[in-house]
Amino acid sequence: PDYWDAREGPSEEFRRRYFDLLETLRGLESHPQIVIATPLPIYPERAGPPHRDNMIVRKEHLIKDVIPLIRGIAAEAALPLVDVYGHMEGEGSSSSSASLSHDGVHFNRAGYRRMCRAFVAALSKLDL
């Protein structure tokens, strides 16, 4: 939230710091393979009433601002992107996807399995 201005959307600071991180990783002697991933989904319907409204706003922000920005960064940096969000949401209805989390944020065993499948599917397509 510190990198986002509600009036203007994503801030340049987030984008700049993301590229700074990529440059740091690219400069490592170990020459790591860098893969960018979209954030994990959140499920407001699984949250308790005091947190649900805040999570609804955060989910909308994630979909509208954060994920498109990260996809753009991956494209601009010419790095592979693992669409974890799309994979987690795309394997079933929203209600069945929500069952992958016990509180709307933290995944259960089935959720982690699905997340692993997203990474395995994406990474198996790469020449690593």
mmCIF file of C-alpha atoms in Angstrom:
data_model
loop_
_atom_site.group_PDB
_atom_site.id
_atom_site.type_symbol
_atom_site.label_atom_id
_atom_site.label_comp_id
_atom_site.label_asym_id
_atom_site.label_seq_id
_atom_site.Cartn_x
_atom_site.Cartn_y
_atom_site.Cartn_z
ATOM 1 C CA PRO A 1 0.000 0.000 0.000
ATOM 2 C CA ASP A 2 2.896 2.436 0.538
ATOM 3 C CA TYR A 3 3.601 2.376 -3.197
ATOM 4 C CA TRP A 4 0.081 3.149 -4.338
ATOM 5 C CA ASP A 5 -1.773 6.429 -4.481
ATOM 6 C CA ALA A 6 -5.537 5.829 -4.415
ATOM 7 C CA ARG A 7 -6.089 8.875 -6.624
ATOM 8 C CA GLU A 8 -3.478 8.074 -9.247
ATOM 9 C CA GLY A 9 -3.180 4.281 -9.223
ATOM 10 C CA PRO A 10 0.204 2.550 -9.292
ATOM 11 C CA SER A 11 3.077 4.753 -8.359
ATOM 12 C CA GLU A 12 6.289 4.969 -10.273
ATOM 13 C CA GLU A 13 8.128 4.141 -7.055
ATOM 14 C CA PHE A 14 6.781 0.565 -7.073
ATOM 15 C CA ARG A 15 7.795 0.130 -10.702
ATOM 16 C CA ARG A 16 11.240 1.682 -10.140
ATOM 17 C CA ARG A 17 11.924 -0.482 -7.089
ATOM 18 C CA TYR A 18 10.795 -3.603 -8.945
ATOM 19 C CA PHE A 19 13.327 -2.842 -11.707
ATOM 20 C CA ASP A 20 15.965 -2.093 -9.054
ATOM 21 C CA LEU A 21 15.348 -5.557 -7.597
ATOM 22 C CA LEU A 22 15.645 -7.133 -11.053
ATOM 23 C CA GLU A 23 18.934 -5.343 -11.669
ATOM 24 C CA THR A 24 20.255 -6.534 -8.308
ATOM 25 C CA LEU A 25 19.331 -10.117 -9.182
ATOM 26 C CA ARG A 26 20.854 -9.822 -12.647
ATOM 27 C CA GLY A 27 24.091 -8.571 -11.088
ATOM 28 C CA LEU A 28 24.587 -11.575 -8.833
ATOM 29 C CA GLU A 29 27.618 -13.755 -9.519
ATOM 30 C CA SER A 30 25.385 -16.838 -9.441
ATOM 31 C CA HIS A 31 23.484 -15.563 -12.519
ATOM 32 C CA PRO A 32 20.050 -16.734 -11.342
ATOM 33 C CA GLN A 33 17.251 -17.471 -13.748
ATOM 34 C CA ILE A 34 14.640 -14.820 -13.006
ATOM 35 C CA VAL A 35 10.958 -15.556 -13.298
ATOM 36 C CA ILE A 36 8.273 -13.043 -12.378
ATOM 37 C CA ALA A 37 4.992 -14.236 -10.888
ATOM 38 C CA THR A 38 1.671 -12.548 -10.444
ATOM 39 C CA PRO A 39 0.455 -12.278 -6.851
ATOM 40 C CA LEU A 40 -1.711 -14.949 -5.338
ATOM 41 C CA PRO A 41 -5.454 -14.291 -5.287
ATOM 42 C CA ILE A 42 -7.293 -13.327 -2.150
ATOM 43 C CA TYR A 43 -10.811 -14.444 -1.283
ATOM 44 C CA PRO A 44 -12.811 -11.849 0.675
ATOM 45 C CA GLU A 45 -15.736 -14.243 1.017
ATOM 46 C CA ARG A 46 -13.586 -16.420 3.289
ATOM 47 C CA ALA A 47 -12.684 -13.548 5.619
ATOM 48 C CA GLY A 48 -14.532 -12.588 8.757
ATOM 49 C CA PRO A 49 -16.776 -9.506 8.735
ATOM 50 C CA PRO A 50 -14.232 -7.076 10.194
ATOM 51 C CA HIS A 51 -11.785 -7.777 7.334
ATOM 52 C CA ARG A 52 -14.079 -8.580 4.410
ATOM 53 C CA ASP A 53 -14.664 -5.014 3.159
ATOM 54 C CA ASN A 54 -10.959 -4.188 3.224
ATOM 55 C CA MET A 55 -10.189 -7.417 1.363
ATOM 56 C CA ILE A 56 -12.778 -6.608 -1.316
ATOM 57 C CA VAL A 57 -11.009 -3.298 -1.979
ATOM 58 C CA ARG A 58 -7.611 -5.006 -1.985
ATOM 59 C CA LYS A 59 -8.789 -7.687 -4.428
ATOM 60 C CA GLU A 60 -10.127 -5.053 -6.817
ATOM 61 C CA HIS A 61 -6.831 -3.159 -6.542
ATOM 62 C CA LEU A 62 -4.883 -6.344 -7.168
ATOM 63 C CA ILE A 63 -6.864 -7.101 -10.329
ATOM 64 C CA LYS A 64 -7.079 -3.551 -11.656
ATOM 65 C CA ASP A 65 -3.638 -2.185 -10.799
ATOM 66 C CA VAL A 66 -1.064 -4.607 -9.444
ATOM 67 C CA ILE A 67 -1.359 -7.570 -11.803
ATOM 68 C CA PRO A 68 -1.373 -5.505 -15.020
ATOM 69 C CA LEU A 69 1.651 -3.577 -13.780
ATOM 70 C CA ILE A 70 3.570 -6.758 -12.977
ATOM 71 C CA ARG A 71 2.660 -8.255 -16.359
ATOM 72 C CA GLY A 72 3.981 -5.086 -17.999
ATOM 73 C CA ILE A 73 7.204 -5.241 -16.015
ATOM 74 C CA ALA A 74 7.743 -8.864 -17.069
ATOM 75 C CA ALA A 75 7.167 -7.949 -20.712
ATOM 76 C CA GLU A 76 9.414 -4.876 -20.581
ATOM 77 C CA ALA A 77 12.160 -6.807 -18.796
ATOM 78 C CA ALA A 78 11.777 -9.718 -21.249
ATOM 79 C CA LEU A 79 11.343 -12.164 -18.384
ATOM 80 C CA PRO A 80 9.029 -15.156 -18.156
ATOM 81 C CA LEU A 81 5.818 -14.632 -16.221
ATOM 82 C CA VAL A 82 4.043 -17.246 -14.118
ATOM 83 C CA ASP A 83 0.397 -16.221 -13.932
ATOM 84 C CA VAL A 84 -0.264 -17.700 -10.505
ATOM 85 C CA TYR A 85 -3.356 -15.554 -10.040
ATOM 86 C CA GLY A 86 -4.871 -16.710 -13.332
ATOM 87 C CA HIS A 87 -4.013 -20.338 -12.662
ATOM 88 C CA MET A 88 -5.477 -20.292 -9.158
ATOM 89 C CA GLU A 89 -8.667 -18.619 -10.344
ATOM 90 C CA GLY A 90 -8.891 -20.461 -13.657
ATOM 91 C CA GLU A 91 -9.198 -24.051 -12.471
ATOM 92 C CA GLY A 92 -12.742 -23.741 -11.221
ATOM 93 C CA SER A 93 -15.450 -21.430 -10.073
ATOM 94 C CA SER A 94 -14.690 -18.578 -7.702
ATOM 95 C CA SER A 95 -16.396 -20.460 -4.892
ATOM 96 C CA SER A 96 -14.313 -23.585 -5.458
ATOM 97 C CA SER A 97 -11.182 -21.444 -5.698
ATOM 98 C CA ALA A 98 -12.078 -19.777 -2.393
ATOM 99 C CA SER A 99 -12.086 -23.208 -0.760
ATOM 100 C CA LEU A 100 -8.308 -23.255 -1.288
ATOM 101 C CA SER A 101 -7.903 -20.771 1.564
ATOM 102 C CA HIS A 102 -9.017 -21.058 5.144
ATOM 103 C CA ASP A 103 -9.146 -17.296 5.816
ATOM 104 C CA GLY A 104 -9.127 -15.640 2.401
ATOM 105 C CA VAL A 105 -5.372 -15.014 2.397
ATOM 106 C CA HIS A 106 -3.480 -18.104 3.572
ATOM 107 C CA PHE A 107 -3.754 -21.255 1.515
ATOM 108 C CA ASN A 108 -4.548 -24.712 2.744
ATOM 109 C CA ARG A 109 -2.942 -27.899 1.449
ATOM 110 C CA ALA A 110 -5.127 -27.990 -1.692
ATOM 111 C CA GLY A 111 -4.302 -24.347 -2.372
ATOM 112 C CA TYR A 112 -0.576 -24.944 -2.163
ATOM 113 C CA ARG A 113 -0.903 -27.941 -4.475
ATOM 114 C CA ARG A 114 -2.694 -25.830 -7.070
ATOM 115 C CA MET A 115 -0.076 -23.087 -6.731
ATOM 116 C CA CYS A 116 2.684 -25.674 -7.269
ATOM 117 C CA ARG A 117 0.931 -26.901 -10.408
ATOM 118 C CA ALA A 118 0.960 -23.322 -11.734
ATOM 119 C CA PHE A 119 4.723 -23.092 -11.255
ATOM 120 C CA VAL A 120 5.414 -26.579 -12.612
ATOM 121 C CA ALA A 121 3.325 -25.899 -15.725
ATOM 122 C CA ALA A 122 4.984 -22.542 -16.379
ATOM 123 C CA LEU A 123 8.537 -23.585 -15.571
ATOM 124 C CA SER A 124 8.313 -26.757 -17.670
ATOM 125 C CA LYS A 125 7.801 -24.513 -20.722
ATOM 126 C CA LEU A 126 11.015 -22.607 -20.075
ATOM 127 C CA ASP A 127 14.514 -23.449 -21.168
ATOM 128 C CA LEU A 128 16.075 -23.400 -17.701
#
